[in-house]
mmCIF file with all atom_site columns, C-alpha atoms in Angstrom:
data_model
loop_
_atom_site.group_PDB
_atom_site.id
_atom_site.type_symbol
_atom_site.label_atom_id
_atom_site.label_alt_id
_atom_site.label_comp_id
_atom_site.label_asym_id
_atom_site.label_entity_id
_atom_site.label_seq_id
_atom_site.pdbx_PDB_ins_code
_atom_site.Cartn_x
_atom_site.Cartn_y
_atom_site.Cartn_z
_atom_site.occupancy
_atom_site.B_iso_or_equiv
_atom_site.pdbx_formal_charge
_atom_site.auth_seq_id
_atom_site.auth_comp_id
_atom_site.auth_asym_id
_atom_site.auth_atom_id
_atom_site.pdbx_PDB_model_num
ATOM 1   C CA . UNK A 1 1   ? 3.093  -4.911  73.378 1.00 0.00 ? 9   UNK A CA 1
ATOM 2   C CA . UNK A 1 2   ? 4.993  -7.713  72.240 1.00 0.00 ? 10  UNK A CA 1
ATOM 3   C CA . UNK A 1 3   ? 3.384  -10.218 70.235 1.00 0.00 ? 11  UNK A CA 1
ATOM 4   C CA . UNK A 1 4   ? 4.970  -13.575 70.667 1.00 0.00 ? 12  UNK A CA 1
ATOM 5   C CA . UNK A 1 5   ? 5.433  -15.890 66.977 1.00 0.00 ? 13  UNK A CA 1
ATOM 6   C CA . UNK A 1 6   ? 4.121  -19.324 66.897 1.00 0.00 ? 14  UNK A CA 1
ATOM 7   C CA . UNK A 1 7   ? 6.563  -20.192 63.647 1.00 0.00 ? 15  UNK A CA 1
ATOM 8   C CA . UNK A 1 8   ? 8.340  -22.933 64.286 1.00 0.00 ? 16  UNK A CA 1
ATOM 9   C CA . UNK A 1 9   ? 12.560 -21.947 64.169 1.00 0.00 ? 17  UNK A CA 1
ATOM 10  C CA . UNK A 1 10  ? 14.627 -22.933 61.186 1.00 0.00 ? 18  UNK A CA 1
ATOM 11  C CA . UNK A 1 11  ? 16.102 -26.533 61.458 1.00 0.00 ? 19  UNK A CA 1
ATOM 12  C CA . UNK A 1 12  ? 18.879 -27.279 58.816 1.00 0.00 ? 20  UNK A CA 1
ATOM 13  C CA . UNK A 1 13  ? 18.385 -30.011 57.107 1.00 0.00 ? 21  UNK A CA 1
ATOM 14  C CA . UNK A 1 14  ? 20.580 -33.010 58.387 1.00 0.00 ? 22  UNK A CA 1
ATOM 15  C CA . UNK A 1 15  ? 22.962 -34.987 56.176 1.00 0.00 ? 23  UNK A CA 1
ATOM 16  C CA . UNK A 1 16  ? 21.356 -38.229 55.987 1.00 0.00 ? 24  UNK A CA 1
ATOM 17  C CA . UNK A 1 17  ? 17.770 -36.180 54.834 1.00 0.00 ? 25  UNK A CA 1
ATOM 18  C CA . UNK A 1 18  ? 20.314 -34.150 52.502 1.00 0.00 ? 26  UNK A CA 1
ATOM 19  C CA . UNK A 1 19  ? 21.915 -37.434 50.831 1.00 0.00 ? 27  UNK A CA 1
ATOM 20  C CA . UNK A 1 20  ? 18.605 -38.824 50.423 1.00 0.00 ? 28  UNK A CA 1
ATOM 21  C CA . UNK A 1 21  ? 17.201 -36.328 48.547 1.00 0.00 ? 29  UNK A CA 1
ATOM 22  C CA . UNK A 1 22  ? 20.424 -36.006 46.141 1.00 0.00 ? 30  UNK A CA 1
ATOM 23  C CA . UNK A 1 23  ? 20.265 -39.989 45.576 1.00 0.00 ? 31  UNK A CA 1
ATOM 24  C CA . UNK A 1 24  ? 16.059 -39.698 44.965 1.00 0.00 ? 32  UNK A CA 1
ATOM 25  C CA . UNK A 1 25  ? 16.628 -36.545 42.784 1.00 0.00 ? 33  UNK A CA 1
ATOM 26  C CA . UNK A 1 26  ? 19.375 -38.883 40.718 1.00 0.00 ? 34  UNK A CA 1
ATOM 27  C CA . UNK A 1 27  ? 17.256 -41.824 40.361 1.00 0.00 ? 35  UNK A CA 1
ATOM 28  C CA . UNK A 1 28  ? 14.093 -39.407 39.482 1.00 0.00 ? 36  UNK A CA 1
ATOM 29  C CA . UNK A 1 29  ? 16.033 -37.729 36.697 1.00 0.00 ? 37  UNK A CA 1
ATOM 30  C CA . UNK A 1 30  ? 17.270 -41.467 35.222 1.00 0.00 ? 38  UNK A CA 1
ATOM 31  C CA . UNK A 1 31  ? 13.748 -42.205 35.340 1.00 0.00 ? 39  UNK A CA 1
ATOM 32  C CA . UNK A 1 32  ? 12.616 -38.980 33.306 1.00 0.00 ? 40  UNK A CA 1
ATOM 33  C CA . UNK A 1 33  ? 15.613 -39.374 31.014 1.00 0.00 ? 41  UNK A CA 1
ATOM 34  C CA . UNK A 1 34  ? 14.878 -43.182 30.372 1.00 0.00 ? 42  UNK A CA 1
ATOM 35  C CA . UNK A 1 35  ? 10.998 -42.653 29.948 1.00 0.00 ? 43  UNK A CA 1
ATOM 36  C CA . UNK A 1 36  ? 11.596 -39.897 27.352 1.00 0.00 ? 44  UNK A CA 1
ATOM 37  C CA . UNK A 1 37  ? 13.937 -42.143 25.350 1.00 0.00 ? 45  UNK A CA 1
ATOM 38  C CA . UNK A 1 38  ? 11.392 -45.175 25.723 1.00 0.00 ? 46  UNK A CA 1
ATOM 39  C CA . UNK A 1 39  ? 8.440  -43.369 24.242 1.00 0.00 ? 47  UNK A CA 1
ATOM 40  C CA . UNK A 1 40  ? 11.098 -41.933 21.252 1.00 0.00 ? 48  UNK A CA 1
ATOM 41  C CA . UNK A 1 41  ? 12.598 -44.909 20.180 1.00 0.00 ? 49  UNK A CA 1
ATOM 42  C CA . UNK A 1 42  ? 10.880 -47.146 17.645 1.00 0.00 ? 50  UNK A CA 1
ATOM 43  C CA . UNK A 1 43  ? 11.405 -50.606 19.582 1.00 0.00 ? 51  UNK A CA 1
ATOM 44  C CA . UNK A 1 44  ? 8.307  -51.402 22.068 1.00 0.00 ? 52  UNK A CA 1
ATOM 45  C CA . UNK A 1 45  ? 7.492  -54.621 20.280 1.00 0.00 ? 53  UNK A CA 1
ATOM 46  C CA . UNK A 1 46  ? 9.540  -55.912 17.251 1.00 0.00 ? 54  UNK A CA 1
ATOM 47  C CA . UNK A 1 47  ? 8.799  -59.733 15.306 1.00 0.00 ? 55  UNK A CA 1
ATOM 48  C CA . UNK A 1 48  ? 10.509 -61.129 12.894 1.00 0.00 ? 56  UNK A CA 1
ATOM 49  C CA . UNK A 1 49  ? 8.347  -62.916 10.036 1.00 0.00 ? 57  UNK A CA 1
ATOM 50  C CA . UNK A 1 50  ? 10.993 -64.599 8.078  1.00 0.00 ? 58  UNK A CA 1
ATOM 51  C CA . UNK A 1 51  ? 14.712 -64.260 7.777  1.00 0.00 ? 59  UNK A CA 1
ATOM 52  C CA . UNK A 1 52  ? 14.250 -60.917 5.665  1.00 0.00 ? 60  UNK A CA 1
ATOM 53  C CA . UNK A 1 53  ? 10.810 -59.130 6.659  1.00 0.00 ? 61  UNK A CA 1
ATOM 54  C CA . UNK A 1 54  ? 10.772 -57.437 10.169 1.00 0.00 ? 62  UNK A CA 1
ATOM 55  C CA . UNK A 1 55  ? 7.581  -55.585 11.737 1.00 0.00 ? 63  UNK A CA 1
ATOM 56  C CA . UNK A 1 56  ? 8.407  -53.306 14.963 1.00 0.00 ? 64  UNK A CA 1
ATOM 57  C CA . UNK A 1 57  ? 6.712  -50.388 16.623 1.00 0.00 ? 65  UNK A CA 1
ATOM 58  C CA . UNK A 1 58  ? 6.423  -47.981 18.932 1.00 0.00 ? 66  UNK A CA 1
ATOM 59  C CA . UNK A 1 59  ? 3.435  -45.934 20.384 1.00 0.00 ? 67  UNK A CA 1
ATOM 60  C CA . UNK A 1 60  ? 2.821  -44.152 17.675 1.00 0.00 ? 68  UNK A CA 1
ATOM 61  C CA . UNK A 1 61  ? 4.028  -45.681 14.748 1.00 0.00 ? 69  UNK A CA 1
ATOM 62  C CA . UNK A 1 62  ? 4.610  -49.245 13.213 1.00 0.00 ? 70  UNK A CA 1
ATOM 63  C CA . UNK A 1 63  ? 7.522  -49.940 10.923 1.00 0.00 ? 71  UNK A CA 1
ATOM 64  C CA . UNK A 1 64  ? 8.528  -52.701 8.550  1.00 0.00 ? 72  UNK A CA 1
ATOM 65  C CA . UNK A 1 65  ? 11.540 -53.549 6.513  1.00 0.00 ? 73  UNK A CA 1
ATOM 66  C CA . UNK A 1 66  ? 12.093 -56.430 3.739  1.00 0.00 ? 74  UNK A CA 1
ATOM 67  C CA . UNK A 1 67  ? 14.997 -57.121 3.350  1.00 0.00 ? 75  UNK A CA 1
ATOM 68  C CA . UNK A 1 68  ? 18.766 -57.736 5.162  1.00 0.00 ? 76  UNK A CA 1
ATOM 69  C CA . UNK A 1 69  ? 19.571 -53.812 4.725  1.00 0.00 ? 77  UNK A CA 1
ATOM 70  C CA . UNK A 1 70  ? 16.958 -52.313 3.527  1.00 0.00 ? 78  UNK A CA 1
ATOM 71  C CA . UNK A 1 71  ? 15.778 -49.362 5.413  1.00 0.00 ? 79  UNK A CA 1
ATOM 72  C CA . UNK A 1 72  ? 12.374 -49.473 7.376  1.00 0.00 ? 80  UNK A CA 1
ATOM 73  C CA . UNK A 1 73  ? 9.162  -48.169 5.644  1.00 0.00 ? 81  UNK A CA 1
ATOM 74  C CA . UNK A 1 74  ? 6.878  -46.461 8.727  1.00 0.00 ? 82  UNK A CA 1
ATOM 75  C CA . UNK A 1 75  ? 3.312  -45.251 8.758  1.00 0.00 ? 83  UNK A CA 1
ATOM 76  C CA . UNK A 1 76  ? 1.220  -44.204 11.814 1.00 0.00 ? 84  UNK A CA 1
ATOM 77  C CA . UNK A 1 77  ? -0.851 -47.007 13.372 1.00 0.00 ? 85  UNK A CA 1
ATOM 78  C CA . UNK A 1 78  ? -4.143 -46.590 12.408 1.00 0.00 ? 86  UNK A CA 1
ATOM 79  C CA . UNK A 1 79  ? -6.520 -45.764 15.266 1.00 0.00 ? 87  UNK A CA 1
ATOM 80  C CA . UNK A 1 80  ? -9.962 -47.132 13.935 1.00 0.00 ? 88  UNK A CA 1
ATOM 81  C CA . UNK A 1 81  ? -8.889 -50.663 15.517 1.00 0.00 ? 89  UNK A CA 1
ATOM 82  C CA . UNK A 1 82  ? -8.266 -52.186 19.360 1.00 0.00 ? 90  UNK A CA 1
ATOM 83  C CA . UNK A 1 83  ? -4.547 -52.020 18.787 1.00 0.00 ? 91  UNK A CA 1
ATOM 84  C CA . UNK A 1 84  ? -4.645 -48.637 18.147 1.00 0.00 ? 92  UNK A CA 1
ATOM 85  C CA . UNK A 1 85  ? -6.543 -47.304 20.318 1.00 0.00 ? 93  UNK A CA 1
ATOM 86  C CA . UNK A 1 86  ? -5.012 -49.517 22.934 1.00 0.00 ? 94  UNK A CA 1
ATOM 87  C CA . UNK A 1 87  ? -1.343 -48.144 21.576 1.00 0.00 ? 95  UNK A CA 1
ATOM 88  C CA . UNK A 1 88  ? -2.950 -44.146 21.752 1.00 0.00 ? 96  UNK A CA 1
ATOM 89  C CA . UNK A 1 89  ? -4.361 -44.513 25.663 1.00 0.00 ? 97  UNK A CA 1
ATOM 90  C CA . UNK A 1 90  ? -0.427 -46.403 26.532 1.00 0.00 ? 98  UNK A CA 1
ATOM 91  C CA . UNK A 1 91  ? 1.042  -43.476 25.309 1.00 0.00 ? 99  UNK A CA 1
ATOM 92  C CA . UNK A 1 92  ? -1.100 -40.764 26.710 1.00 0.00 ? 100 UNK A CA 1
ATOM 93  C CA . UNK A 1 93  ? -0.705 -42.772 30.363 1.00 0.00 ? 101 UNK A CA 1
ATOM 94  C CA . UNK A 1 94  ? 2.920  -42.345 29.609 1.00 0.00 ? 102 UNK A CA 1
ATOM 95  C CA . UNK A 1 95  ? 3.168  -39.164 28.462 1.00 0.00 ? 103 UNK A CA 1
ATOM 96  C CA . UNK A 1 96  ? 1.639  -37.759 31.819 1.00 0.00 ? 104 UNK A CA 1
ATOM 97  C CA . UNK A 1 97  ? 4.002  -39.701 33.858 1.00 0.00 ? 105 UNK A CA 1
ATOM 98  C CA . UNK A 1 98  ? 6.339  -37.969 32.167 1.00 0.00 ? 106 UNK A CA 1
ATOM 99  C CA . UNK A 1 99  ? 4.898  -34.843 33.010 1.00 0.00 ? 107 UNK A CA 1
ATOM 100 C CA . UNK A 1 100 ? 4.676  -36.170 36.781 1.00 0.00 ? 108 UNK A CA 1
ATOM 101 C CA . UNK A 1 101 ? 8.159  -37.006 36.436 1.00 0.00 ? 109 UNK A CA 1
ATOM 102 C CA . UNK A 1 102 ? 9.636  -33.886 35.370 1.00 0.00 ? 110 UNK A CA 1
ATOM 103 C CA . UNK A 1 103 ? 7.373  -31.547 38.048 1.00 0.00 ? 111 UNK A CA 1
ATOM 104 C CA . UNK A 1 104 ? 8.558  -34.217 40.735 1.00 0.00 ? 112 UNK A CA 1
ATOM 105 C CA . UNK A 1 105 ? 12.016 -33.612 39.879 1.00 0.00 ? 113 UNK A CA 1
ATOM 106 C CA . UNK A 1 106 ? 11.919 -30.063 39.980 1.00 0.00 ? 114 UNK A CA 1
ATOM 107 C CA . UNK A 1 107 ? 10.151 -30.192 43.643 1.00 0.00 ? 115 UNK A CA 1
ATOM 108 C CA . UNK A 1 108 ? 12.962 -32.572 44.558 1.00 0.00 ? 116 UNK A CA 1
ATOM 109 C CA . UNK A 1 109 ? 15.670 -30.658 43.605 1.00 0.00 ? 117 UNK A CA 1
ATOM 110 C CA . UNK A 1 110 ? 13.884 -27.122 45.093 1.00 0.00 ? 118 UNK A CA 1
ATOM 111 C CA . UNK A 1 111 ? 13.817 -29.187 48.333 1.00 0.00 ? 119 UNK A CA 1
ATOM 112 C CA . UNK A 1 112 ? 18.017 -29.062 48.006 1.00 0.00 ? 120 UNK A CA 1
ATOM 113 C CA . UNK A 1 113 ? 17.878 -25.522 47.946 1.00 0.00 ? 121 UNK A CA 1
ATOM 114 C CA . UNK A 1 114 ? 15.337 -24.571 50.147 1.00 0.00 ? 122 UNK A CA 1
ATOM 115 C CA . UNK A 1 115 ? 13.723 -25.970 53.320 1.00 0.00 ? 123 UNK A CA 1
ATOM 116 C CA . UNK A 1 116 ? 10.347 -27.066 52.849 1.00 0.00 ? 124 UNK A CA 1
ATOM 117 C CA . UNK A 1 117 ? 7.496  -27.169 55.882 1.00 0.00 ? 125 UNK A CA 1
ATOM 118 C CA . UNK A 1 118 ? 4.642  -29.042 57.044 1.00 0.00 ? 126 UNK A CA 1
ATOM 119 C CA . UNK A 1 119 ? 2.909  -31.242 54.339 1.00 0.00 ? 127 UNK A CA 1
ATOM 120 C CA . UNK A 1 120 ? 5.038  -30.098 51.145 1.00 0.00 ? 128 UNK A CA 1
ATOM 121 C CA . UNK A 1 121 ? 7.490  -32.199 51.943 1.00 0.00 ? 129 UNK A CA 1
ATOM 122 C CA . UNK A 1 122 ? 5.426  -35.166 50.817 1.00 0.00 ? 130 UNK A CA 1
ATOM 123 C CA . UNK A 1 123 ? 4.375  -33.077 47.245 1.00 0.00 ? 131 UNK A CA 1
ATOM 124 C CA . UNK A 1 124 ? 7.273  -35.275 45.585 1.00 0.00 ? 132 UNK A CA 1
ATOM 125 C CA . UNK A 1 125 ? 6.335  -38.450 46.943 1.00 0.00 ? 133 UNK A CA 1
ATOM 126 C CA . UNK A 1 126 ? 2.775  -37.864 46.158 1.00 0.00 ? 134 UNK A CA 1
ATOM 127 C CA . UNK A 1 127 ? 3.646  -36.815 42.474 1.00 0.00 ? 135 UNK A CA 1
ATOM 128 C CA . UNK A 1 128 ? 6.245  -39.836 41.957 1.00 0.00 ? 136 UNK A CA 1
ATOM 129 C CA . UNK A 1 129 ? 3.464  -42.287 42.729 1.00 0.00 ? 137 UNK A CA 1
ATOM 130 C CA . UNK A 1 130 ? 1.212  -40.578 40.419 1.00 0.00 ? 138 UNK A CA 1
ATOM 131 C CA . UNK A 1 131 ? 3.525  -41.239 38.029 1.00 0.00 ? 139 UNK A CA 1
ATOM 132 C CA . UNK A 1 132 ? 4.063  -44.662 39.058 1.00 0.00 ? 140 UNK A CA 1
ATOM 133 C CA . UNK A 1 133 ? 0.405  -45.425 38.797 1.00 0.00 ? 141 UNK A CA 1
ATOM 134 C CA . UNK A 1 134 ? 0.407  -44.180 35.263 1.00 0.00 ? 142 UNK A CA 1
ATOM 135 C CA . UNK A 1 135 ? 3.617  -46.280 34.174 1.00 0.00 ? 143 UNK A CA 1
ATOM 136 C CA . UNK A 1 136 ? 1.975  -49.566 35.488 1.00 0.00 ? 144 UNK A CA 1
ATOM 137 C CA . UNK A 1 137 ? -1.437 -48.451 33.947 1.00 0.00 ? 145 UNK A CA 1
ATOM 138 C CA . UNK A 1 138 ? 0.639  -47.921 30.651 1.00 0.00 ? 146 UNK A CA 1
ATOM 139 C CA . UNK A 1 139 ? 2.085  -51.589 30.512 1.00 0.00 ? 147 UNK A CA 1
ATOM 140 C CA . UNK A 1 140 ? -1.506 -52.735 31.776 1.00 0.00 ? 148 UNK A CA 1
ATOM 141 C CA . UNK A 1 141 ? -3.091 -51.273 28.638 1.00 0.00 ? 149 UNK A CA 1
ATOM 142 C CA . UNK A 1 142 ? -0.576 -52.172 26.156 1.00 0.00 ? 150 UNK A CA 1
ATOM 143 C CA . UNK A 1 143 ? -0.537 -55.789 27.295 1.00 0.00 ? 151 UNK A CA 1
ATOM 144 C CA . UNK A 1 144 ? -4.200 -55.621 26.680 1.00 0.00 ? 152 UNK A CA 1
ATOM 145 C CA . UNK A 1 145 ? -3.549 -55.068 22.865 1.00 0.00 ? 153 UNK A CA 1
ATOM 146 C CA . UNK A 1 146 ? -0.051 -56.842 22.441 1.00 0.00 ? 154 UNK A CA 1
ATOM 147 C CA . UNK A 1 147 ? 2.910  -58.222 23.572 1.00 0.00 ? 155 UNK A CA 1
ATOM 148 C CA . UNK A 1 148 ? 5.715  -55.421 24.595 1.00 0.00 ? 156 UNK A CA 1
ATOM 149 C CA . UNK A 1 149 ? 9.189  -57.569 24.055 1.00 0.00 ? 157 UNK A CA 1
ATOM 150 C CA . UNK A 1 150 ? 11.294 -54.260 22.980 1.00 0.00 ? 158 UNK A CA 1
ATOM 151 C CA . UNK A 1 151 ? 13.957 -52.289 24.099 1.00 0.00 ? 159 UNK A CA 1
ATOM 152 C CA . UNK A 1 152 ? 11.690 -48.934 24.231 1.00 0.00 ? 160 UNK A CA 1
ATOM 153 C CA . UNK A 1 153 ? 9.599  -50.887 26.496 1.00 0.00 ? 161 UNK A CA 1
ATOM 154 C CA . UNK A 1 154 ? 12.512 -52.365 28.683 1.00 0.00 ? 162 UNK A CA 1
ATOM 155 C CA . UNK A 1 155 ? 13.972 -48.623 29.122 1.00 0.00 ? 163 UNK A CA 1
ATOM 156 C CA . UNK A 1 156 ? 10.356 -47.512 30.531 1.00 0.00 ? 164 UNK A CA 1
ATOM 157 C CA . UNK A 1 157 ? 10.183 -50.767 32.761 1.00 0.00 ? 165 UNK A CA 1
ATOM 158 C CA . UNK A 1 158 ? 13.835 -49.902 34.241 1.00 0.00 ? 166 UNK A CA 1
ATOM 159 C CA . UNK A 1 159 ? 12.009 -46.235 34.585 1.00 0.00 ? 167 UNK A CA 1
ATOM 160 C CA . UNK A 1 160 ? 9.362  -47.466 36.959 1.00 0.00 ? 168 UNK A CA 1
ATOM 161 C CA . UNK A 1 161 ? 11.913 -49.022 39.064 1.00 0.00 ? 169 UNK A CA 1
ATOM 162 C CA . UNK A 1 162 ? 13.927 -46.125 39.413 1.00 0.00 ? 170 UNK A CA 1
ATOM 163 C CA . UNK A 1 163 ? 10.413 -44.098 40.164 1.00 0.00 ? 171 UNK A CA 1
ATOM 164 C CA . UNK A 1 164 ? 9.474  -46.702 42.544 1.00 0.00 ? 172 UNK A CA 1
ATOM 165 C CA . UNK A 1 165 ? 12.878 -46.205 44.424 1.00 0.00 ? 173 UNK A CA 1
ATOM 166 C CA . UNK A 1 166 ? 13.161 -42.435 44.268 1.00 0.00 ? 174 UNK A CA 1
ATOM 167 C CA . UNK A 1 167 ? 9.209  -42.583 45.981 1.00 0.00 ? 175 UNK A CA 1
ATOM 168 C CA . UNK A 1 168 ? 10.868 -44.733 48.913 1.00 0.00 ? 176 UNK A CA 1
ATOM 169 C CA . UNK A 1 169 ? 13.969 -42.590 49.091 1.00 0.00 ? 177 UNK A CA 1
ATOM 170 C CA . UNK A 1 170 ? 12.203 -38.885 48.830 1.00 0.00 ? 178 UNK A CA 1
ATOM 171 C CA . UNK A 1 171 ? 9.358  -40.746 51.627 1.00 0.00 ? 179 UNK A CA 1
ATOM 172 C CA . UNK A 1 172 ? 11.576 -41.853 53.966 1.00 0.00 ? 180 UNK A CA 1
ATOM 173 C CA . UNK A 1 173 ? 13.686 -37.968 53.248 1.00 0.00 ? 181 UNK A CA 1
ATOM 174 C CA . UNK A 1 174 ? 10.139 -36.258 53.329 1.00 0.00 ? 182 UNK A CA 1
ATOM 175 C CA . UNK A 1 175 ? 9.309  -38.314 57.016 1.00 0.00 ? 183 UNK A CA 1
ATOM 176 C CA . UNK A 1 176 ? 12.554 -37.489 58.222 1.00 0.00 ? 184 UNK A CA 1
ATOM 177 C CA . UNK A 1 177 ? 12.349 -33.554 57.371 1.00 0.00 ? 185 UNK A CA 1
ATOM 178 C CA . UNK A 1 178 ? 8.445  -33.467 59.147 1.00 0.00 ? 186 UNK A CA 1
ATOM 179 C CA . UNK A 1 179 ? 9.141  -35.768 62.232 1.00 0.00 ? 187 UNK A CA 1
ATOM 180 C CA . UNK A 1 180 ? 12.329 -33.297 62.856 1.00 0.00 ? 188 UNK A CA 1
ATOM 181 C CA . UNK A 1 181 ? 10.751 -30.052 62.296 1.00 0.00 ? 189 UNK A CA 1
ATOM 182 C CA . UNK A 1 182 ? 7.564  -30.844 64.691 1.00 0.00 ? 190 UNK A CA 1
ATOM 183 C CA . UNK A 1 183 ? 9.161  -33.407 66.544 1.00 0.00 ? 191 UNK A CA 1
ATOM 184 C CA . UNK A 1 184 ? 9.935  -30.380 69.679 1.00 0.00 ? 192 UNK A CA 1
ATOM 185 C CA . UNK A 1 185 ? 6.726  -29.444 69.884 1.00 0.00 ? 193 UNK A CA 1
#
């Protein structure tokens, strides 16, 4: 007795679908890359007093420095007020679309090796707009507390546009790959 398979047969994965997911997989990695560097660099908001005293910060720490060259004195924020508490949820939204990020980018670049099926092939989408959602709740909580005028914060910002691109680009890849596997039967 032969018993017939329903699988559906292999289809390569065409060369527009291919160069789509190479250009979403590039934009997703500049968008980890510049998220990291915005939450490690000490510029999200920086003011300057008078011609010698200037007060910056990042998420987790504020600095100050009097004087032309004198080098920055930094404490913690403290988190018993508004601002800090505002600064502490801003960074934990970004730190887990960084997380998003990164597992996004490794299911992009798995889906240039191998040939997904079905509904994984939206799993990066899904995850990149996750981590969209948590870059624009970021910026909505911070601009609750303060004013973000930075480069840290202008690196992140750039980062959400490259997220918000690489969604579009691994979508349209993801609808592609489905509507051609199923698209015989």
């Amino acid at each position: 007795m032969i018993l017939s398979s329903t699988r559906p047969p292999v289809v390569k994965i065409d060369g527009c679908s291919r160069s789509l997911i190479i250009f979403a997989s590039f934009f997703t990695i500049a968008a980890l890359a510049l998220s990291i560097v915005g939450i490690l660099t000490p510029s999200w908001h920086s003011v300057q007093y008078s011609s010698t005293n200037l007060t910056n910060f990042n998420l987790f720490t504020i600095c100050t420095r009097n004087g032309v060259n004198a080098t920055p004195t930094c404490a913690d924020i403290p988190r018993q007020s508004d601002f800090g508490i505002g600064t502490l949820h801003a960074a934990a939204f970004l730190i887990v679309a960084i997380c998003l990020l990164g597992c996004a980018m490794f299911v992009i670049l798995a889906m240039n090796i191998a040939r997904f099926a079905g509904i994984f092939v939206f799993i990066a989408p899904f995850l990149l707009f996750l981590a969209a959602l948590f870059m624009v709740a970021l910026f909505a909580e911070l601009s609750r507390v303060t004013m973000y005028n930075g480069y840290s914060a202008i690196l992140v910002q750039t980062s959400l546009v490259a997220t918000v691109f690489s969604v579009g680009l691994i979508g349209f890849a993801g609808g592609r790959l489905h509507i051609r596997l199923y698209e015989r039967f």
